[in-house]
CSV table of C-alpha atoms in Angstrom, one decimal:
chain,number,residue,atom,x,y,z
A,12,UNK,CA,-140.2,32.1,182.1
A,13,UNK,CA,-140.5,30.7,185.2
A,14,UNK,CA,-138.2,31.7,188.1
A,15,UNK,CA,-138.4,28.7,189.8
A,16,UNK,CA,-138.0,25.0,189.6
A,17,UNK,CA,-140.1,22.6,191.4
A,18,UNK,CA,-138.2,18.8,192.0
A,19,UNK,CA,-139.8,15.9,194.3
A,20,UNK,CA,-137.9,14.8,197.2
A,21,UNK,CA,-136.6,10.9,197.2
A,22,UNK,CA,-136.9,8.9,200.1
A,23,UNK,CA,-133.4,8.0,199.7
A,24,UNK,CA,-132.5,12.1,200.5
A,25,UNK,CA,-134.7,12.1,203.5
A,26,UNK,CA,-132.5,9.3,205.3
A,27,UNK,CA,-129.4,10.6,204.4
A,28,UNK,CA,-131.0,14.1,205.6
A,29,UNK,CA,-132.1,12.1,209.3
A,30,UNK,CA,-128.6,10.4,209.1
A,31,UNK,CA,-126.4,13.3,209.2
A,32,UNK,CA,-129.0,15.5,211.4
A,33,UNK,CA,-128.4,12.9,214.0
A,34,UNK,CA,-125.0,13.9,214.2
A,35,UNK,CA,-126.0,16.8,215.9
A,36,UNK,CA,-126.5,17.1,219.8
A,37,UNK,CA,-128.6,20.7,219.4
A,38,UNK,CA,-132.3,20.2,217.8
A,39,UNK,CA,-132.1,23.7,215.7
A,40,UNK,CA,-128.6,22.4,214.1
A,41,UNK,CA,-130.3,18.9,213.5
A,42,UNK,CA,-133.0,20.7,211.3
A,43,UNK,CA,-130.5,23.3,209.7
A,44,UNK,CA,-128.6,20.0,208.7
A,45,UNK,CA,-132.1,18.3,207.7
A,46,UNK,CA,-132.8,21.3,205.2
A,47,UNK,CA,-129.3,22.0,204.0
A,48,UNK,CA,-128.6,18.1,203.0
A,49,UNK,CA,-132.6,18.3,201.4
A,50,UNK,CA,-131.5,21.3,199.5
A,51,UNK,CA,-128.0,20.5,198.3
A,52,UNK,CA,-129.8,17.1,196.8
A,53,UNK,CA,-132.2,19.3,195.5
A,54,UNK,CA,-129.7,21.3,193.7
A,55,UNK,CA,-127.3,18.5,192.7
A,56,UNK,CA,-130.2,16.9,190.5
A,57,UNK,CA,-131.6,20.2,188.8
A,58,UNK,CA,-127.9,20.5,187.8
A,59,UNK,CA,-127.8,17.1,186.6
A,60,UNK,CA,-130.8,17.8,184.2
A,61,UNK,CA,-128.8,20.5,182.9
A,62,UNK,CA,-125.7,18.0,182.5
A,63,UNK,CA,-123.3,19.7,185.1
A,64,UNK,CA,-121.0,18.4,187.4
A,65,UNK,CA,-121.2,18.5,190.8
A,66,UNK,CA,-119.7,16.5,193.6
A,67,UNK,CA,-122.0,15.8,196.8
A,68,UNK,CA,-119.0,13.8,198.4
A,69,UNK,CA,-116.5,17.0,197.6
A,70,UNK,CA,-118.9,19.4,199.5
A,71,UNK,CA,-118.1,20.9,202.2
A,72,UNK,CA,-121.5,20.1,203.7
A,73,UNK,CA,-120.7,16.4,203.3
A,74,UNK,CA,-118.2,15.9,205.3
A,75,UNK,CA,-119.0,14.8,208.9
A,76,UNK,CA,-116.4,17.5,210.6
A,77,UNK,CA,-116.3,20.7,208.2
A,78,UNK,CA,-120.5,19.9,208.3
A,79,UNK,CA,-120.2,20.8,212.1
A,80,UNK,CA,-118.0,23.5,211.5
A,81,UNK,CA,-120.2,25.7,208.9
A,82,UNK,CA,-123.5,26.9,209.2
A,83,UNK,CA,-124.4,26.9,205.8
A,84,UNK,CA,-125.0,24.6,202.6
A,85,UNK,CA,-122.6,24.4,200.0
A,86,UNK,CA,-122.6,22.2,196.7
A,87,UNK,CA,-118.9,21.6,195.0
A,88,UNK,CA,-119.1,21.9,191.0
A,89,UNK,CA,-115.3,20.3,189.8
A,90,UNK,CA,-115.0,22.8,186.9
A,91,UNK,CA,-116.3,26.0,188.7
A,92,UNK,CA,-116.2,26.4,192.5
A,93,UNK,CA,-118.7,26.0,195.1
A,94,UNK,CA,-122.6,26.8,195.4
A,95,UNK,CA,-124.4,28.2,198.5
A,96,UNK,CA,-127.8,26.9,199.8
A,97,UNK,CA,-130.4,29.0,201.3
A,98,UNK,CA,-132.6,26.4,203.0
A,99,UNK,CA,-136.3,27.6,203.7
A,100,UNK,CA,-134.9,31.1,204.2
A,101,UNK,CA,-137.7,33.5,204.7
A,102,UNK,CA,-136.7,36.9,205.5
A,103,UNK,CA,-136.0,39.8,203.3
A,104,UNK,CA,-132.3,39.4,204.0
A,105,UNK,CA,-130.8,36.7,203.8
A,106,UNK,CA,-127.4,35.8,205.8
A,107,UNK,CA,-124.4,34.4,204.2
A,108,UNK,CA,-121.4,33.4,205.8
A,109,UNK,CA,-118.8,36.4,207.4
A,110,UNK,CA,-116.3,34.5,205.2
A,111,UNK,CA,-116.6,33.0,201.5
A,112,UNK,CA,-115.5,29.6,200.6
A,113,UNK,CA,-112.8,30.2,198.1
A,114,UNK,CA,-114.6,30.3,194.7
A,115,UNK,CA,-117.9,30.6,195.5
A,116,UNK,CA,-120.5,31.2,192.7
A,117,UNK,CA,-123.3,32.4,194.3
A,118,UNK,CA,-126.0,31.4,195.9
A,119,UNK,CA,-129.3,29.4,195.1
A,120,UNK,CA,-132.4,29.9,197.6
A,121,UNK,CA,-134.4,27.0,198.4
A,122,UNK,CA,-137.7,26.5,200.0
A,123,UNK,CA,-138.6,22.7,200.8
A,124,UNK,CA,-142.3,21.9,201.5
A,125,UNK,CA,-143.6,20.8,205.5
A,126,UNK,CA,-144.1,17.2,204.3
A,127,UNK,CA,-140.8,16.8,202.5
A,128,UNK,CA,-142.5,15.4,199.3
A,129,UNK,CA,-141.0,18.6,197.2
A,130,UNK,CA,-138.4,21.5,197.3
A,131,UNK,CA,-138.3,24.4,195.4
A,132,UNK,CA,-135.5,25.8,193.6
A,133,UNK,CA,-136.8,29.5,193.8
A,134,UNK,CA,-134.2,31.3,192.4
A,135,UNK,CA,-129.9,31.8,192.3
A,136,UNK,CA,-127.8,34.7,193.0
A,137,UNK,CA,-124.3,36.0,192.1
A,138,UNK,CA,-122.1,36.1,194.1
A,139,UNK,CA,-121.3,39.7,192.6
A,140,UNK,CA,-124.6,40.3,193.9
A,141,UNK,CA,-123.7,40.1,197.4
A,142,UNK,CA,-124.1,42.9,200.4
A,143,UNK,CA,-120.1,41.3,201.8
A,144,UNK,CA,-120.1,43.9,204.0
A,145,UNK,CA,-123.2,43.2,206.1
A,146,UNK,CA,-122.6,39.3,204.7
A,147,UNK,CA,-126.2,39.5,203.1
A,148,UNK,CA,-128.4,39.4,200.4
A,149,UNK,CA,-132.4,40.8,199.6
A,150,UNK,CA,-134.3,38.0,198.9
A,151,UNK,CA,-135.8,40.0,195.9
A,152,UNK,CA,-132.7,39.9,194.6
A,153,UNK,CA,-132.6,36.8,192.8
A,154,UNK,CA,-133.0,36.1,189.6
A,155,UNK,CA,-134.7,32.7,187.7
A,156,UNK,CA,-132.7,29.7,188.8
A,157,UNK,CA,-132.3,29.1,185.3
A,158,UNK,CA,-129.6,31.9,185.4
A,159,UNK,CA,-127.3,30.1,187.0
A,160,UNK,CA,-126.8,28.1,183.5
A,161,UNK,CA,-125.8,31.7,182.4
A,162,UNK,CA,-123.2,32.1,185.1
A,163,UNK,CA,-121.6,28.7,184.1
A,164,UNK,CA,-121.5,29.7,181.1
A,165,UNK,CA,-119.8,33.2,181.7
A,166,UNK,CA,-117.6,31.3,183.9
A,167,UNK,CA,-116.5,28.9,181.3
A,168,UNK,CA,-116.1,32.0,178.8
A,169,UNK,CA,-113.7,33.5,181.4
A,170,UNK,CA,-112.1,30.3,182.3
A,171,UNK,CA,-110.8,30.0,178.4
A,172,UNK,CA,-110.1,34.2,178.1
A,173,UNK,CA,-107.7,33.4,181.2
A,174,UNK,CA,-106.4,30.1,179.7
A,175,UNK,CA,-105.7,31.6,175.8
A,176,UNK,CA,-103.9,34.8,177.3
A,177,UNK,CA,-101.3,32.6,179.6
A,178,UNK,CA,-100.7,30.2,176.3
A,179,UNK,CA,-99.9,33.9,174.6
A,180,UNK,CA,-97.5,34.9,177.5
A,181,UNK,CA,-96.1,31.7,177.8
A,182,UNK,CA,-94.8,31.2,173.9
A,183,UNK,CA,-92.7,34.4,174.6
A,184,UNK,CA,-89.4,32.9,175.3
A,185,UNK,CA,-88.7,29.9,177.7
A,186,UNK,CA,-88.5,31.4,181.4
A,187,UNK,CA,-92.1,32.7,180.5
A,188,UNK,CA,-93.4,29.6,179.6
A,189,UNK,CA,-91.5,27.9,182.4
A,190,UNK,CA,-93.5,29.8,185.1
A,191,UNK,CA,-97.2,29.9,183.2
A,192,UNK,CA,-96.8,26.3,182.3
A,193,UNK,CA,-97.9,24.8,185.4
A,194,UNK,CA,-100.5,27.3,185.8
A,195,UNK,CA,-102.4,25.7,183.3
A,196,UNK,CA,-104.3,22.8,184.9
A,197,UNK,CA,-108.3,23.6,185.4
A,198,UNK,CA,-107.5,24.0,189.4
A,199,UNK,CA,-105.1,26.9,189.1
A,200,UNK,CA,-107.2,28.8,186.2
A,201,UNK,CA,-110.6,28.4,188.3
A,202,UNK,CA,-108.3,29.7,191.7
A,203,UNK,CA,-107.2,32.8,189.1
A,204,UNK,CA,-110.4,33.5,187.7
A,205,UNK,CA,-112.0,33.5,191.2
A,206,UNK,CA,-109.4,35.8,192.1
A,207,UNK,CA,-109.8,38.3,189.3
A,208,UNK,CA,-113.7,38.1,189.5
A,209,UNK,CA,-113.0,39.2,193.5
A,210,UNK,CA,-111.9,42.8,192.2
A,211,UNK,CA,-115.5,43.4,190.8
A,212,UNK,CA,-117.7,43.0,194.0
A,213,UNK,CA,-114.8,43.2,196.6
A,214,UNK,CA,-112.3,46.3,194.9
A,215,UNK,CA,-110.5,46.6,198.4
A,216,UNK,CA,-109.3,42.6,198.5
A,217,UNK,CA,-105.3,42.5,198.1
A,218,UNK,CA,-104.9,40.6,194.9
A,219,UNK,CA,-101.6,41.2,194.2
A,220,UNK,CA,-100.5,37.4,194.4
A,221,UNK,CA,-103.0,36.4,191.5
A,222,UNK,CA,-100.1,34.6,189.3
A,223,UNK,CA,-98.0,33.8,192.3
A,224,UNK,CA,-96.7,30.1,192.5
A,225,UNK,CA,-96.0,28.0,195.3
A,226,UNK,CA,-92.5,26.5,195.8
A,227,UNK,CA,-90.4,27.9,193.1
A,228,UNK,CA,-86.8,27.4,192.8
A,229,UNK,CA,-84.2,29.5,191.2
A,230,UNK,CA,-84.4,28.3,188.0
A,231,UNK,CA,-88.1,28.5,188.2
A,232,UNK,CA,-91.2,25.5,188.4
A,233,UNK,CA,-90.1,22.9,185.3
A,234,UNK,CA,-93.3,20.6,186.0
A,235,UNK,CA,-96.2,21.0,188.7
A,236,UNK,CA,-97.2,24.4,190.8
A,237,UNK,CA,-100.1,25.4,192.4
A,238,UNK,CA,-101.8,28.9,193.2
A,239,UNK,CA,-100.6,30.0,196.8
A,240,UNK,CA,-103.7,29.2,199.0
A,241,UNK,CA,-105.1,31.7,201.5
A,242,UNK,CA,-104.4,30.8,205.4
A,243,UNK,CA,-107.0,27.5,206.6
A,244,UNK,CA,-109.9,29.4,208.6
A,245,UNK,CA,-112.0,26.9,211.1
A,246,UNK,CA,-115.1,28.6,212.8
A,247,UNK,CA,-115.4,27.3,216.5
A,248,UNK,CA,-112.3,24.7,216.3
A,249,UNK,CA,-113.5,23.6,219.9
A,250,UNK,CA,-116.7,21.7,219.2
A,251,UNK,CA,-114.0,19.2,217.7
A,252,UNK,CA,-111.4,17.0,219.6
A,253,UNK,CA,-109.2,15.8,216.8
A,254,UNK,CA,-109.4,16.1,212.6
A,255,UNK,CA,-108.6,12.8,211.2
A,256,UNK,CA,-106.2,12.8,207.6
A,257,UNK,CA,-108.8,12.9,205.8
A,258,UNK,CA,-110.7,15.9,207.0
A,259,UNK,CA,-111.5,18.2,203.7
A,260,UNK,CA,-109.7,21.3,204.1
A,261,UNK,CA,-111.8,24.6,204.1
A,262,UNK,CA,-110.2,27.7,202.2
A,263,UNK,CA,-111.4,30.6,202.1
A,264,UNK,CA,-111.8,33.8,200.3
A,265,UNK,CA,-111.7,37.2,202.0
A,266,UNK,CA,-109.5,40.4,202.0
A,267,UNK,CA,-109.1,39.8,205.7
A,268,UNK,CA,-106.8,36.5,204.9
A,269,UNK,CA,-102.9,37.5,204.1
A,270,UNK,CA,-100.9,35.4,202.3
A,271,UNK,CA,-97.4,35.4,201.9
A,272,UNK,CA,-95.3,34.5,198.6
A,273,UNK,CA,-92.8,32.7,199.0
A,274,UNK,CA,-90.9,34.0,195.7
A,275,UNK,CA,-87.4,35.8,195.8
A,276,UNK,CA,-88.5,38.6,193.1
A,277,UNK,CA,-90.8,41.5,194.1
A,278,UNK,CA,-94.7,41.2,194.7
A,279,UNK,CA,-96.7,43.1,192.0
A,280,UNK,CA,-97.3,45.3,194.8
A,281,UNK,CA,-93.9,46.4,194.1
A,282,UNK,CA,-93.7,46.2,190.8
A,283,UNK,CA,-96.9,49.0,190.5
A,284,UNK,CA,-94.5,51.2,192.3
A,285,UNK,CA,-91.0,50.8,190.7
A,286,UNK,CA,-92.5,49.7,187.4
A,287,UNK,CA,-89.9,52.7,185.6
A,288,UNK,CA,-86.8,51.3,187.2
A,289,UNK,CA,-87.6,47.5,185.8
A,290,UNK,CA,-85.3,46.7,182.8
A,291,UNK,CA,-85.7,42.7,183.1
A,292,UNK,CA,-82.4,42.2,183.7
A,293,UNK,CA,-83.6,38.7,185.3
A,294,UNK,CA,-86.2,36.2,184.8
A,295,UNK,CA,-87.8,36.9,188.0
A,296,UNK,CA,-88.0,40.6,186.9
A,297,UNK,CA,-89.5,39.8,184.0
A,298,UNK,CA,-91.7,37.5,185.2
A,299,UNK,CA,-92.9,40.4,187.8
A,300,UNK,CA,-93.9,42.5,184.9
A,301,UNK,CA,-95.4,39.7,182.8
A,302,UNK,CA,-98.1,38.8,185.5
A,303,UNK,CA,-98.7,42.5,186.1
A,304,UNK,CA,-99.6,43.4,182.9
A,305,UNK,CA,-101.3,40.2,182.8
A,306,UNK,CA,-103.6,40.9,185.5
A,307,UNK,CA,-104.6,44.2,184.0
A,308,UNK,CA,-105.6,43.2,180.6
A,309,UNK,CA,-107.5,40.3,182.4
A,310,UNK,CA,-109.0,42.5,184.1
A,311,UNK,CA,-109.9,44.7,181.0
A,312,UNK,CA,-111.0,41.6,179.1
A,313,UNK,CA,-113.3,40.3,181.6
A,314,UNK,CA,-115.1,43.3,181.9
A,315,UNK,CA,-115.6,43.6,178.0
A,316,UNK,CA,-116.7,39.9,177.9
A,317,UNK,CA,-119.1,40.3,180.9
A,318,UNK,CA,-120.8,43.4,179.1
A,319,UNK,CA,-121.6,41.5,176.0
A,320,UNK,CA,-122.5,38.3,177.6
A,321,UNK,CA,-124.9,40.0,180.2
């Protein structure tokens, strides 16, 4: 099998490629731009032959403002996260970002040929593949680009593992199936199974709020909740005067973010510590030792269904 994938360029992705380059006031940002925009097409139409979504207009990368702001490529796939672009990167090692976008799959490498007539997919790598620490991969690391199918796939498979075991929890009693409820939409499980995957190739990330919900009353969430985001991050805020509404916001993942819960019961922090003195006497309570015991048979489940799928 062949590791790579060969795809001509369309004129069509060289001017928007010039058009967003000109944005730039620096000539080696105008051709990191050039390449990225090159290589996110490139990627967006080998994953349209394999009939996946993906969303140029959702990327980061597309986005006049966050496109300043980052100094990488990234392609948005609606039911799994983001990709990362490696545009004609030719060293050993290749950089990635000090900070994750939240979700991120992994990244694809792509070399695009001098007189932009072709690009070449050359290859993809997992995220759990990733040096985090120096923020850096080996180049001889990656695997045929046709493996990133495979990661959808294990994705998906995780994606309805997550899914099936809240639907168990939740048809418990009612103040369980109150809280998990909302939790169900496609957003939150992606955000949860990102957030699980995290303990694999980053063991020291925090993760304590993976079930935690935002704005829950005392009678806890009836209709819509969302997964507690980590804090916004910019990189070098001052090369922009003002973000208009409709700036896309960036969110990141890394162990260096806190977030904060804004529950009344006890984070599972807590309840790994004082799990013997918890009799349930209240929902919250029991909620607290629901979504811990949760997480950890995730967490055992994942790994089972990761040995047998790879």
């Amino acid at each position: 099998m062949d590791i790579s994938v060969t795809i001509d360029i369309k004129p069509e992705w060289v001017e928007t490629a010039q058009k967003f380059a000109a944005e730039q006031h620096q000539t080696d940002r105008q051709q990191q731009i050039f390449l990225h925009t090159l290589a996110i097409y490139g990627l967006h139409e080998y994953l349209a032959w394999g009939e996946i979504e993906s969303s140029l207009t959702d990327s980061y990368s597309w986005h006049p403002q966050t496109r300043v702001l980052t100094a990488w490529a990234d392609l948005y796939l609606p039911n799994y996260g983001r990709i990362l672009c490696a545009a004609n990167q030719k060293e050993a090692l290749i950089p990635l970002p000090e900070i994750l976008p939240l979700n991120c799959i992994g990244c694809v490498v792509v070399d695009i040929a001098e007189d932009l007539q072709k690009l070449e997919l050359q290859g993809f790598i997992s995220t759990r593949s990733f040096d985090l620490e120096k923020s850096q991969f080996n180049r001889a690391d990656i695997t045929a680009i046709a493996s990133l199918f495979d990661e959808l796939y294990l994705l998906t498979e995780e994606q309805l593992l997550v899914e099936q075991e809240m639907l168990q929890l939740s048809a418990m009693d009612d103040d369980l199936e109150a809280y998990f409820s909302p939790l169900l939409d496609l957003e939150n499980i992606i955000d949860i199974v990102g957030r699980l995957n995290r303990l694999f190739y980053e063991p020291k990330t925090d993760l304590e709020n993976v079930f935690i919900i935002d704005e829950i009353d005392e009678e806890l969430p009836k209709k819509e909740a969302t997964l507690m985001q980590p804090e916004v991050l910019f990189a070098d805020l001052s090369t922009i005067d003002e973000m208009d509404e409709e700036t896309p916001t960036i969110v990141f993942m890394s162990s260096q973010v806190q977030r904060q819960s804004l529950l009344d019961f006890p984070l599972l922090e807590k309840v790994a510590e004082d799990a013997d003195q918890y009799t349930a006497d209240t929902p919250q309570e029991k909620i607290a030792e629901a979504t811990q015991a949760l997480t950890e048979n995730l967490l055992a489940k994942l790994q089972q269904l990761r040995d047998e799928l790879t």
